[in-house]
Amino acid sequence: MIHARDLARTFKTKAGSVEAVRGLSLDVAEGELVAFLGPNGAGKSTALRMLTTLLPPSSGSASVGGHDVVSDPAAVRRQIGYVGQGTGSGPYHRVRDELVSQGRAQRMSTMAARKRADEMLGMLELDGLADRPCASLSGGQKRRLDVALGLMHTPPILFLDEPSTGLDPHSRANLWDHIARLREASGMTIFLTTHYLDEADTMAERVMVIDHGVMIADDTPARLKADLAGDTIHIRLLCNDQLSHAAEIARNLPDAREATAQGRDLAVTLRDGEAVLPEFIRRLHQSGIEAMSARVVRPTLDDVFLGLTGRSLREAVSA
Amino acid sequence: MTFFSDTTISFRREIGPTLRSWYYILFGLVQPLLYLALFVPLLGNVPGPDGASPLQWFVPGMVVMLVLFTTVSCGWSLTEELMSGSFERLLATPMSRPAIMVGRALKELAPLLVQALILIIVATPFGLVLHPLPMLLGLAMLMLFGVGVASLSYALAIASKHDGSLFYLVSHSVALPMMLLGGVLLPMTNAPGWLYVASRFNPLTYLVEAERALFSGDLASLPVLSGVLVAALVAALGLTVGVSQIRKASL
């Protein structure tokens, strides 16, 4: 559904040229839900804007829904719903009017657009707001309206640029409930950008990590975490004089990467913590070492980002 | 024709909020009516051709001024939508880009048409002689000109990158000299030589002259032809620049 080859975009600024996206290649199959994860300024939105025909690429090529973004942008636009970072609805326009004119803009007949508008109002819990000016909606309602606008013409592909930024946790969860349900019903392909780790982690089936305009990882969240960060087993020992012996046993565990010891606490990072933990405790026991407590800490995508770039995504976001 | 249906879609989207605040259209009439009431009486000794009422040449000038000032500043309304993201949303649809602009421009022009008609009706009892067909043609020519100026204003709004004061500075430092040099308030025929020569380089001059000819019922004349040509040129230029700005806009 989405293919890009060596996509690049350079912006000219007073300070010189800035390479926002540098040689991006990606493939997204029909029905996939893919997230672009990266800090602010990583090039996520620039890449998305090229895929949605809003920004011409400086070099490289991309096709979306079977059409080239440069040579046939109008055909691409008919295939996609686009929910940008900002508010899509006009402040002085009424909710239903915006939905209908969006449907008309996407080549629907007025009748079909009216019918679909009422359907979308119901689906995204916006009933009762149809005749209100869009400016009077709450943040969460505005965002749901943006999604409704993007889905008016039932596009096979939906692009979402930072869909839940600025929403409170409740509205975020609510928005995602709706998107997940709509996707289940239609099987559409969804491509989103986010700098929320938990969002990419729980919602996306595939995460593309992007930093400085380059894709540095592309896999399922589970495999990214297993390969690039791994689980950590934390063990507290009964006696601290056995710590060095225990650390040695830890280092010999299958797939063990790194073991650190301090006081009575031992931490070992490895691929699959839950599967190895019983064996670890058994080996300790065989050597006469008793564990007081044990826990497995699963990695987050932040650990993945840290492993890939040496920087924490949280620092990168606030920076 | 997608261009025309898209223009209709764009116009209908934009006109909704305008119709709901129709009282602004009436409010927009205050200024030209003040000119009529407080300025026209001073023109008693500047009669029109063949001794006609000064209203016969003042009202068309007033209508041109109304169109110029409203369309020159209408890019400002786009700035808000450029920043919020609702303009971007429309750009992600297959709508024709010139049609998006023309629809928006027509939304600015529709209230002006109403205002111009009211102005004509109000001035009639005070001596304005009606020439319905030429006057309507004059208004149509102004709409064409207005689409061009509005498109240039949208282009300026995009180019000034959300900088409201820059937009205001540029648009008004263009509009005011254009208005004064166009002989909107007083005919340029009474101007000293250098001012008259300068006014011949102002496209608005030809538009004002054409509008005055049409308001006197003079249909087939050189000023009318020049005016229509200038209006068409401004429209073509405006749309070309406007569309290229939209395409270049890396918002």
PDB file of N, CA and C in Angstrom, chain A residues 196-249:
ATOM      1  N   TYR A 196       4.908   9.311  21.572  1.00  0.00           N
ATOM      2  CA  TYR A 196       4.509   8.606  22.791  1.00  0.00           C
ATOM      3  C   TYR A 196       4.920   7.151  22.681  1.00  0.00           C
ATOM      4  N   LEU A 197       5.805   6.729  23.579  1.00  0.00           N
ATOM      5  CA  LEU A 197       6.308   5.358  23.525  1.00  0.00           C
ATOM      6  C   LEU A 197       5.200   4.349  23.749  1.00  0.00           C
ATOM      7  N   ASP A 198       4.373   4.616  24.762  1.00  0.00           N
ATOM      8  CA  ASP A 198       3.350   3.627  25.100  1.00  0.00           C
ATOM      9  C   ASP A 198       2.349   3.486  23.964  1.00  0.00           C
ATOM     10  N   GLU A 199       2.132   4.593  23.251  1.00  0.00           N
ATOM     11  CA  GLU A 199       1.183   4.562  22.144  1.00  0.00           C
ATOM     12  C   GLU A 199       1.700   3.659  21.029  1.00  0.00           C
ATOM     13  N   ALA A 200       2.950   3.870  20.644  1.00  0.00           N
ATOM     14  CA  ALA A 200       3.551   3.033  19.605  1.00  0.00           C
ATOM     15  C   ALA A 200       3.550   1.580  20.077  1.00  0.00           C
ATOM     16  N   ASP A 201       3.850   1.396  21.352  1.00  0.00           N
ATOM     17  CA  ASP A 201       3.998   0.063  21.916  1.00  0.00           C
ATOM     18  C   ASP A 201       2.678  -0.708  21.900  1.00  0.00           C
ATOM     19  N   THR A 202       1.614  -0.072  22.371  1.00  0.00           N
ATOM     20  CA  THR A 202       0.366  -0.817  22.497  1.00  0.00           C
ATOM     21  C   THR A 202      -0.439  -0.829  21.208  1.00  0.00           C
ATOM     22  N   MET A 203      -0.343   0.240  20.385  1.00  0.00           N
ATOM     23  CA  MET A 203      -1.219   0.318  19.228  1.00  0.00           C
ATOM     24  C   MET A 203      -0.617  -0.259  17.956  1.00  0.00           C
ATOM     25  N   ALA A 204       0.672  -0.020  17.735  1.00  0.00           N
ATOM     26  CA  ALA A 204       1.237  -0.354  16.429  1.00  0.00           C
ATOM     27  C   ALA A 204       1.634  -1.817  16.351  1.00  0.00           C
ATOM     28  N   GLU A 205       1.453  -2.383  15.160  1.00  0.00           N
ATOM     29  CA  GLU A 205       1.920  -3.743  14.937  1.00  0.00           C
ATOM     30  C   GLU A 205       3.362  -3.722  14.468  1.00  0.00           C
ATOM     31  N   ARG A 206       3.771  -2.587  13.943  1.00  0.00           N
ATOM     32  CA  ARG A 206       5.156  -2.455  13.491  1.00  0.00           C
ATOM     33  C   ARG A 206       5.603  -1.041  13.820  1.00  0.00           C
ATOM     34  N   VAL A 207       6.807  -0.926  14.315  1.00  0.00           N
ATOM     35  CA  VAL A 207       7.336   0.383  14.679  1.00  0.00           C
ATOM     36  C   VAL A 207       8.568   0.671  13.833  1.00  0.00           C
ATOM     37  N   MET A 208       8.580   1.853  13.224  1.00  0.00           N
ATOM     38  CA  MET A 208       9.780   2.299  12.521  1.00  0.00           C
ATOM     39  C   MET A 208      10.376   3.412  13.358  1.00  0.00           C
ATOM     40  N   VAL A 209      11.591   3.184  13.837  1.00  0.00           N
ATOM     41  CA  VAL A 209      12.231   4.212  14.652  1.00  0.00           C
ATOM     42  C   VAL A 209      13.012   5.123  13.721  1.00  0.00           C
ATOM     43  N   ILE A 210      12.767   6.430  13.840  1.00  0.00           N
ATOM     44  CA  ILE A 210      13.420   7.389  12.941  1.00  0.00           C
ATOM     45  C   ILE A 210      14.138   8.429  13.795  1.00  0.00           C
ATOM     46  N   ASP A 211      15.347   8.750  13.364  1.00  0.00           N
ATOM     47  CA  ASP A 211      16.146   9.728  14.109  1.00  0.00           C
ATOM     48  C   ASP A 211      17.028  10.460  13.101  1.00  0.00           C
ATOM     49  N   HIS A 212      17.105  11.778  13.210  1.00  0.00           N
ATOM     50  CA  HIS A 212      17.892  12.603  12.290  1.00  0.00           C
ATOM     51  C   HIS A 212      17.576  12.296  10.835  1.00  0.00           C
ATOM     52  N   GLY A 213      16.304  12.031  10.527  1.00  0.00           N
ATOM     53  CA  GLY A 213      15.900  11.843   9.137  1.00  0.00           C
ATOM     54  C   GLY A 213      16.210  10.482   8.548  1.00  0.00           C
ATOM     55  N   VAL A 214      16.690   9.555   9.387  1.00  0.00           N
ATOM     56  CA  VAL A 214      17.046   8.220   8.898  1.00  0.00           C
ATOM     57  C   VAL A 214      16.295   7.176   9.714  1.00  0.00           C
ATOM     58  N   MET A 215      15.855   6.091   9.049  1.00  0.00           N
ATOM     59  CA  MET A 215      15.211   5.023   9.793  1.00  0.00           C
ATOM     60  C   MET A 215      16.287   4.135  10.403  1.00  0.00           C
ATOM     61  N   ILE A 216      16.220   3.949  11.726  1.00  0.00           N
ATOM     62  CA  ILE A 216      17.287   3.180  12.360  1.00  0.00           C
ATOM     63  C   ILE A 216      16.799   1.825  12.844  1.00  0.00           C
ATOM     64  N   ALA A 217      15.502   1.556  12.794  1.00  0.00           N
ATOM     65  CA  ALA A 217      14.997   0.225  13.149  1.00  0.00           C
ATOM     66  C   ALA A 217      13.596   0.094  12.602  1.00  0.00           C
ATOM     67  N   ASP A 218      13.198  -1.145  12.300  1.00  0.00           N
ATOM     68  CA  ASP A 218      11.879  -1.388  11.708  1.00  0.00           C
ATOM     69  C   ASP A 218      11.477  -2.816  12.043  1.00  0.00           C
ATOM     70  N   ASP A 219      10.585  -2.971  13.022  1.00  0.00           N
ATOM     71  CA  ASP A 219      10.171  -4.323  13.415  1.00  0.00           C
ATOM     72  C   ASP A 219       8.947  -4.243  14.320  1.00  0.00           C
ATOM     73  N   THR A 220       8.443  -5.392  14.770  1.00  0.00           N
ATOM     74  CA  THR A 220       7.340  -5.370  15.725  1.00  0.00           C
ATOM     75  C   THR A 220       7.881  -4.840  17.047  1.00  0.00           C
ATOM     76  N   PRO A 221       7.031  -4.203  17.863  1.00  0.00           N
ATOM     77  CA  PRO A 221       7.530  -3.704  19.149  1.00  0.00           C
ATOM     78  C   PRO A 221       8.169  -4.819  19.975  1.00  0.00           C
ATOM     79  N   ALA A 222       7.551  -6.017  19.949  1.00  0.00           N
ATOM     80  CA  ALA A 222       8.079  -7.116  20.766  1.00  0.00           C
ATOM     81  C   ALA A 222       9.487  -7.494  20.328  1.00  0.00           C
ATOM     82  N   ARG A 223       9.694  -7.625  19.029  1.00  0.00           N
ATOM     83  CA  ARG A 223      11.030  -8.033  18.563  1.00  0.00           C
ATOM     84  C   ARG A 223      12.045  -6.927  18.753  1.00  0.00           C
ATOM     85  N   LEU A 224      11.625  -5.673  18.559  1.00  0.00           N
ATOM     86  CA  LEU A 224      12.549  -4.559  18.790  1.00  0.00           C
ATOM     87  C   LEU A 224      13.057  -4.591  20.218  1.00  0.00           C
ATOM     88  N   LYS A 225      12.110  -4.829  21.129  1.00  0.00           N
ATOM     89  CA  LYS A 225      12.486  -4.810  22.541  1.00  0.00           C
ATOM     90  C   LYS A 225      13.376  -6.001  22.881  1.00  0.00           C
ATOM     91  N   ALA A 226      13.019  -7.168  22.332  1.00  0.00           N
ATOM     92  CA  ALA A 226      13.809  -8.356  22.624  1.00  0.00           C
ATOM     93  C   ALA A 226      15.214  -8.232  22.029  1.00  0.00           C
ATOM     94  N   ASP A 227      15.295  -7.753  20.782  1.00  0.00           N
ATOM     95  CA  ASP A 227      16.593  -7.716  20.100  1.00  0.00           C
ATOM     96  C   ASP A 227      17.457  -6.553  20.554  1.00  0.00           C
ATOM     97  N   LEU A 228      16.835  -5.410  20.758  1.00  0.00           N
ATOM     98  CA  LEU A 228      17.634  -4.203  20.953  1.00  0.00           C
ATOM     99  C   LEU A 228      17.721  -3.770  22.413  1.00  0.00           C
ATOM    100  N   ALA A 229      16.839  -4.305  23.259  1.00  0.00           N
ATOM    101  CA  ALA A 229      16.921  -3.904  24.659  1.00  0.00           C
ATOM    102  C   ALA A 229      16.978  -5.148  25.547  1.00  0.00           C
ATOM    103  N   GLY A 230      16.027  -6.041  25.437  1.00  0.00           N
ATOM    104  CA  GLY A 230      16.025  -7.256  26.246  1.00  0.00           C
ATOM    105  C   GLY A 230      15.419  -7.055  27.614  1.00  0.00           C
ATOM    106  N   ASP A 231      15.045  -8.193  28.251  1.00  0.00           N
ATOM    107  CA  ASP A 231      14.491  -8.148  29.615  1.00  0.00           C
ATOM    108  C   ASP A 231      15.620  -8.033  30.634  1.00  0.00           C
ATOM    109  N   THR A 232      15.248  -7.545  31.802  1.00  0.00           N
ATOM    110  CA  THR A 232      16.225  -7.542  32.893  1.00  0.00           C
ATOM    111  C   THR A 232      15.651  -8.330  34.074  1.00  0.00           C
ATOM    112  N   ILE A 233      16.433  -9.329  34.558  1.00  0.00           N
ATOM    113  CA  ILE A 233      16.024 -10.068  35.761  1.00  0.00           C
ATOM    114  C   ILE A 233      16.722  -9.428  36.959  1.00  0.00           C
ATOM    115  N   HIS A 234      15.928  -9.053  37.939  1.00  0.00           N
ATOM    116  CA  HIS A 234      16.489  -8.518  39.184  1.00  0.00           C
ATOM    117  C   HIS A 234      16.322  -9.560  40.274  1.00  0.00           C
ATOM    118  N   ILE A 235      17.420  -9.917  40.922  1.00  0.00           N
ATOM    119  CA  ILE A 235      17.386 -10.924  41.995  1.00  0.00           C
ATOM    120  C   ILE A 235      17.962 -10.303  43.271  1.00  0.00           C
ATOM    121  N   ARG A 236      17.287 -10.529  44.375  1.00  0.00           N
ATOM    122  CA  ARG A 236      17.875 -10.129  45.668  1.00  0.00           C
ATOM    123  C   ARG A 236      18.287 -11.403  46.399  1.00  0.00           C
ATOM    124  N   LEU A 237      19.555 -11.427  46.794  1.00  0.00           N
ATOM    125  CA  LEU A 237      20.079 -12.634  47.433  1.00  0.00           C
ATOM    126  C   LEU A 237      19.907 -12.568  48.939  1.00  0.00           C
ATOM    127  N   LEU A 238      19.922 -13.766  49.569  1.00  0.00           N
ATOM    128  CA  LEU A 238      19.800 -13.842  51.027  1.00  0.00           C
ATOM    129  C   LEU A 238      21.075 -13.321  51.691  1.00  0.00           C
ATOM    130  N   CYS A 239      22.238 -13.748  51.145  1.00  0.00           N
ATOM    131  CA  CYS A 239      23.499 -13.296  51.731  1.00  0.00           C
ATOM    132  C   CYS A 239      24.319 -12.570  50.684  1.00  0.00           C
ATOM    133  N   ASN A 240      24.946 -11.424  51.055  1.00  0.00           N
ATOM    134  CA  ASN A 240      25.650 -10.631  50.049  1.00  0.00           C
ATOM    135  C   ASN A 240      27.026 -11.204  49.711  1.00  0.00           C
ATOM    136  N   ASP A 241      27.570 -12.173  50.531  1.00  0.00           N
ATOM    137  CA  ASP A 241      28.904 -12.683  50.210  1.00  0.00           C
ATOM    138  C   ASP A 241      28.897 -13.654  49.024  1.00  0.00           C
ATOM    139  N   GLN A 242      27.702 -14.007  48.561  1.00  0.00           N
ATOM    140  CA  GLN A 242      27.643 -14.922  47.415  1.00  0.00           C
ATOM    141  C   GLN A 242      27.461 -14.184  46.098  1.00  0.00           C
ATOM    142  N   LEU A 243      27.513 -12.859  46.156  1.00  0.00           N
ATOM    143  CA  LEU A 243      27.125 -12.051  45.000  1.00  0.00           C
ATOM    144  C   LEU A 243      27.999 -12.311  43.770  1.00  0.00           C
ATOM    145  N   SER A 244      29.313 -12.382  43.943  1.00  0.00           N
ATOM    146  CA  SER A 244      30.182 -12.513  42.772  1.00  0.00           C
ATOM    147  C   SER A 244      29.981 -13.874  42.116  1.00  0.00           C
ATOM    148  N   HIS A 245      29.741 -14.900  42.952  1.00  0.00           N
ATOM    149  CA  HIS A 245      29.491 -16.229  42.412  1.00  0.00           C
ATOM    150  C   HIS A 245      28.175 -16.214  41.601  1.00  0.00           C
ATOM    151  N   ALA A 246      27.171 -15.567  42.184  1.00  0.00           N
ATOM    152  CA  ALA A 246      25.868 -15.478  41.522  1.00  0.00           C
ATOM    153  C   ALA A 246      25.977 -14.726  40.199  1.00  0.00           C
ATOM    154  N   ALA A 247      26.784 -13.665  40.199  1.00  0.00           N
ATOM    155  CA  ALA A 247      26.942 -12.872  38.969  1.00  0.00           C
ATOM    156  C   ALA A 247      27.559 -13.726  37.876  1.00  0.00           C
ATOM    157  N   GLU A 248      28.486 -14.606  38.272  1.00  0.00           N
ATOM    158  CA  GLU A 248      29.125 -15.466  37.289  1.00  0.00           C
ATOM    159  C   GLU A 248      28.118 -16.442  36.686  1.00  0.00           C
ATOM    160  N   ILE A 249      27.259 -17.004  37.551  1.00  0.00           N
ATOM    161  CA  ILE A 249      26.200 -17.894  37.052  1.00  0.00           C
ATOM    162  C   ILE A 249      25.307 -17.124  36.072  1.00  0.00           C
TER     163      ILE A 249
END
